Coordinates of C-alpha atoms in Angstrom, one line a residue:
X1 CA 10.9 47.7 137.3
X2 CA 11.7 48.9 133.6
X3 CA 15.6 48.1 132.6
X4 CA 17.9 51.0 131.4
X5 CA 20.0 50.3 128.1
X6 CA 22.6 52.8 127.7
X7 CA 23.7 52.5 124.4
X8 CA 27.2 54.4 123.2
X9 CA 29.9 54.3 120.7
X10 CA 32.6 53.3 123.2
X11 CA 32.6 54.3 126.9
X12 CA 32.3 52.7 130.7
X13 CA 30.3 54.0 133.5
X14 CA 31.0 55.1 136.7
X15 CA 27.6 55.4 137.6
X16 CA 25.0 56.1 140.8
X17 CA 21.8 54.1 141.6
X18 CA 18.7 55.9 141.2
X19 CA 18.1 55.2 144.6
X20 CA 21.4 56.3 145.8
X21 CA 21.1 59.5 143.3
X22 CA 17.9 61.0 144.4
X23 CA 18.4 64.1 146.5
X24 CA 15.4 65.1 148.1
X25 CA 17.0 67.8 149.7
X26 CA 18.4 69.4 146.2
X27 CA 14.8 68.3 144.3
X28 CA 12.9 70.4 147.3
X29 CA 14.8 73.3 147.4
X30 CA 14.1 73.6 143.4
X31 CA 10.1 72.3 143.7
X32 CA 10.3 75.3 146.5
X33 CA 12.1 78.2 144.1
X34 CA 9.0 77.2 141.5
X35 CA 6.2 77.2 143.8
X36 CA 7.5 80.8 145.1
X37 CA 8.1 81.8 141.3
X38 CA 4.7 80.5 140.4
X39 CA 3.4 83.1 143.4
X40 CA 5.3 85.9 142.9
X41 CA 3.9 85.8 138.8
X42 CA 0.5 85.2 139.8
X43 CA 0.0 87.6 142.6
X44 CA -2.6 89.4 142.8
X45 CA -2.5 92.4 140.1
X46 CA -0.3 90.2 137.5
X47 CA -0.1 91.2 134.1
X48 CA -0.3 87.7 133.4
X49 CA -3.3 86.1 132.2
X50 CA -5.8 83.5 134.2
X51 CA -5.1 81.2 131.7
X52 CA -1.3 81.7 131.8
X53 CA -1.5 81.7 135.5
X54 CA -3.2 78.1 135.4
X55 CA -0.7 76.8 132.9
X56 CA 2.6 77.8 135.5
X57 CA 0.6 76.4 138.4
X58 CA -0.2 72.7 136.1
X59 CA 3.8 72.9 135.5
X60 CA 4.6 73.8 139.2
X61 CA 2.4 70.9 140.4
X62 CA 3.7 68.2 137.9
X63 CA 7.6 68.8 139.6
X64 CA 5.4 68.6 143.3
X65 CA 4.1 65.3 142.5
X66 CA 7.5 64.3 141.1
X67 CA 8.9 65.3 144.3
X68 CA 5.9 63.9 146.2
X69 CA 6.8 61.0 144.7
X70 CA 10.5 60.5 144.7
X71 CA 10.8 61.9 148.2
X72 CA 7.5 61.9 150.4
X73 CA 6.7 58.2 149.7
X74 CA 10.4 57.1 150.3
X75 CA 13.0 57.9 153.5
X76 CA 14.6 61.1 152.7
X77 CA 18.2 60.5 152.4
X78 CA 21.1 63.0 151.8
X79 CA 23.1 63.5 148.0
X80 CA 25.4 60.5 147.9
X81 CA 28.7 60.6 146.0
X82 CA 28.3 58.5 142.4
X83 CA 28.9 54.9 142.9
X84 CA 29.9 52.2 139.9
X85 CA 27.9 50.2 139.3
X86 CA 30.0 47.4 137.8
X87 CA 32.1 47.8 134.3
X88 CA 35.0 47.4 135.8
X89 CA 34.5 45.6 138.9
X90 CA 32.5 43.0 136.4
X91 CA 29.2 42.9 138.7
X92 CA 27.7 44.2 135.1
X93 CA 27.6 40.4 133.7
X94 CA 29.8 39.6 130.2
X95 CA 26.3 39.0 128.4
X96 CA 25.0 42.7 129.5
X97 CA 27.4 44.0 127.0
X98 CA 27.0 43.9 123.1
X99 CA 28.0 45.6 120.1
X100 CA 27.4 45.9 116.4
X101 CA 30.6 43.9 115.8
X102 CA 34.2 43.0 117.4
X103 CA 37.4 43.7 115.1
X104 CA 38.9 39.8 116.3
X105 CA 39.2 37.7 119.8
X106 CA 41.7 40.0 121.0
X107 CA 39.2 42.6 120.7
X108 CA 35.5 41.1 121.9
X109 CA 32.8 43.1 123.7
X110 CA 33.3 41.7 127.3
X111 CA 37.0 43.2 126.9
X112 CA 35.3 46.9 126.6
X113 CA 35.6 47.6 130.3
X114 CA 37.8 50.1 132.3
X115 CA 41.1 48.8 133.1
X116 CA 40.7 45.0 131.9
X117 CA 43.8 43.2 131.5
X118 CA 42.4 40.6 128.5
X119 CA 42.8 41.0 125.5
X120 CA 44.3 44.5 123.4
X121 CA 42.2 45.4 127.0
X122 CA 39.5 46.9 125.2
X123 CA 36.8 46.6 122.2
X124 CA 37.1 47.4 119.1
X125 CA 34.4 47.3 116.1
X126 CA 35.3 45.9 112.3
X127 CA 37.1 48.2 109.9
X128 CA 33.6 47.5 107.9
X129 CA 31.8 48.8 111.2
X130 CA 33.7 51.7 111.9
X131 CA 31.0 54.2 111.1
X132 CA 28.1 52.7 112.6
X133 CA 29.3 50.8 115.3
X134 CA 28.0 50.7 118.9
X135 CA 28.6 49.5 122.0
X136 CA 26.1 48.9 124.5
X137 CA 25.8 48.0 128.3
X138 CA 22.5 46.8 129.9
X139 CA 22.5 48.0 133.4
X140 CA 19.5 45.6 133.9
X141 CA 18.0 48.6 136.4
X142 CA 17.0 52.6 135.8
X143 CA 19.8 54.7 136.9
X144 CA 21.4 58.0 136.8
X145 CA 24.8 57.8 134.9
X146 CA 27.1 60.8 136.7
X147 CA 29.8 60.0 134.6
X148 CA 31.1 58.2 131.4
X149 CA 35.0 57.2 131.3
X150 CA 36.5 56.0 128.6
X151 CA 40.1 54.9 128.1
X152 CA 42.1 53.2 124.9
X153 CA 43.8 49.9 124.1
X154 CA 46.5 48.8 125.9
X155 CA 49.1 48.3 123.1
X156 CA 52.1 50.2 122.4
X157 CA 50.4 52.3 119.7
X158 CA 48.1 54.6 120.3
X159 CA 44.6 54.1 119.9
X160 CA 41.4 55.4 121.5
X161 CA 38.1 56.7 121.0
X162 CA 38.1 60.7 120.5
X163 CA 34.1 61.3 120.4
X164 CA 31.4 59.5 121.0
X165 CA 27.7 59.8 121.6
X166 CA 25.6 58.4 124.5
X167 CA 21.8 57.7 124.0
X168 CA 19.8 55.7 126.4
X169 CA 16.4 53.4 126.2
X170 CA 14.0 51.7 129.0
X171 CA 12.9 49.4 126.4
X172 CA 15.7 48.7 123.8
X173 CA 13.2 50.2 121.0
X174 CA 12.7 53.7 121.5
X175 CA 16.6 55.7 122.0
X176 CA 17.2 59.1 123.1
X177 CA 20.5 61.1 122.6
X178 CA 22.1 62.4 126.0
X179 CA 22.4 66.3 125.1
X180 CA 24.9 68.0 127.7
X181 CA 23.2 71.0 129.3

């Protein structure tokens, strides 16, 4: 099985298990709405084209095999509520997390998880590194991240991380930015 590699500027997970995130029930209902949709725009007398009527059905039938796929060949299961997956509990191992830099030892990357007591209780990059730092988790498994929480350093000033962005990998070479929808 391929590894996820969620790489972001400076966040922890609260995160489900793609096998614990896969609603069959949710998938169906939407492979169903597109499979009706598909009919209703290729019924008999369309406007539509043949060609454009062959295109929606090839587009309809890749999210059936998804489906088929996700759900037929596995025990349907209902939605689950999001479960961590280890940041803060520290089943994620203190190698499984790197970064471009840490600021000093009171600041290392094992120290960038939710609600750690070591430390300034969290990471920090250089003041070289500032603009192109990153901090990254291996989750050494695919899954479906639910949620990102983040939270600052645990001295008497203030100091936290106001934006961020979140990009992910399979293979640690090719990235792509998480876009909200």
């Amino acid at each position: 099985m391929a590894k996820a590699i969620f790489f972001i500027f400076v966040g922890l997970f609260a995160v489900t298990k793609l096998a614990d995130a896969i609603c069959c029930e949710s998938i169906k209902s939407e492979v169903e709405k597109k499979v009706e949709a598909n009919k209703t725009l290729c019924a008999s007398g369309s406007a539509l084209s043949l060609k454009c009527c062959k295109d929606i059905a090839n587009e309809v039938g890749k999210y059936l095999s998804a489906y088929e796929t996700l759900c037929l060949k596995a025990t349907l299961k209902p939605c689950q509520a999001p479960k961590a997956l280890g940041m803060q509990s520290g089943k994620i191992p203190d190698n499984a997390i790197t970064a471009s830099s840490f600021y000093n030892s009171a600041y290392k990357t094992s120290y960038g998880r939710l609600n750690t007591n070591k430390g300034m209780c969290s990471w920090t990059t250089t003041r070289q590194g500032r603009s192109n730092s990153w901090f990254q988790v291996d989750l050494g498994q695919l899954a479906t991240l639910t949620g990102i929480a983040t939270q600052g350093s645990c001295r008497a000033s203030a100091e936290w991380t106001k934006t961020y962005l979140v990009s992910y990998s399979t293979d640690a070479k090719k990235w792509i930015y998480y876009q909200e929808s």
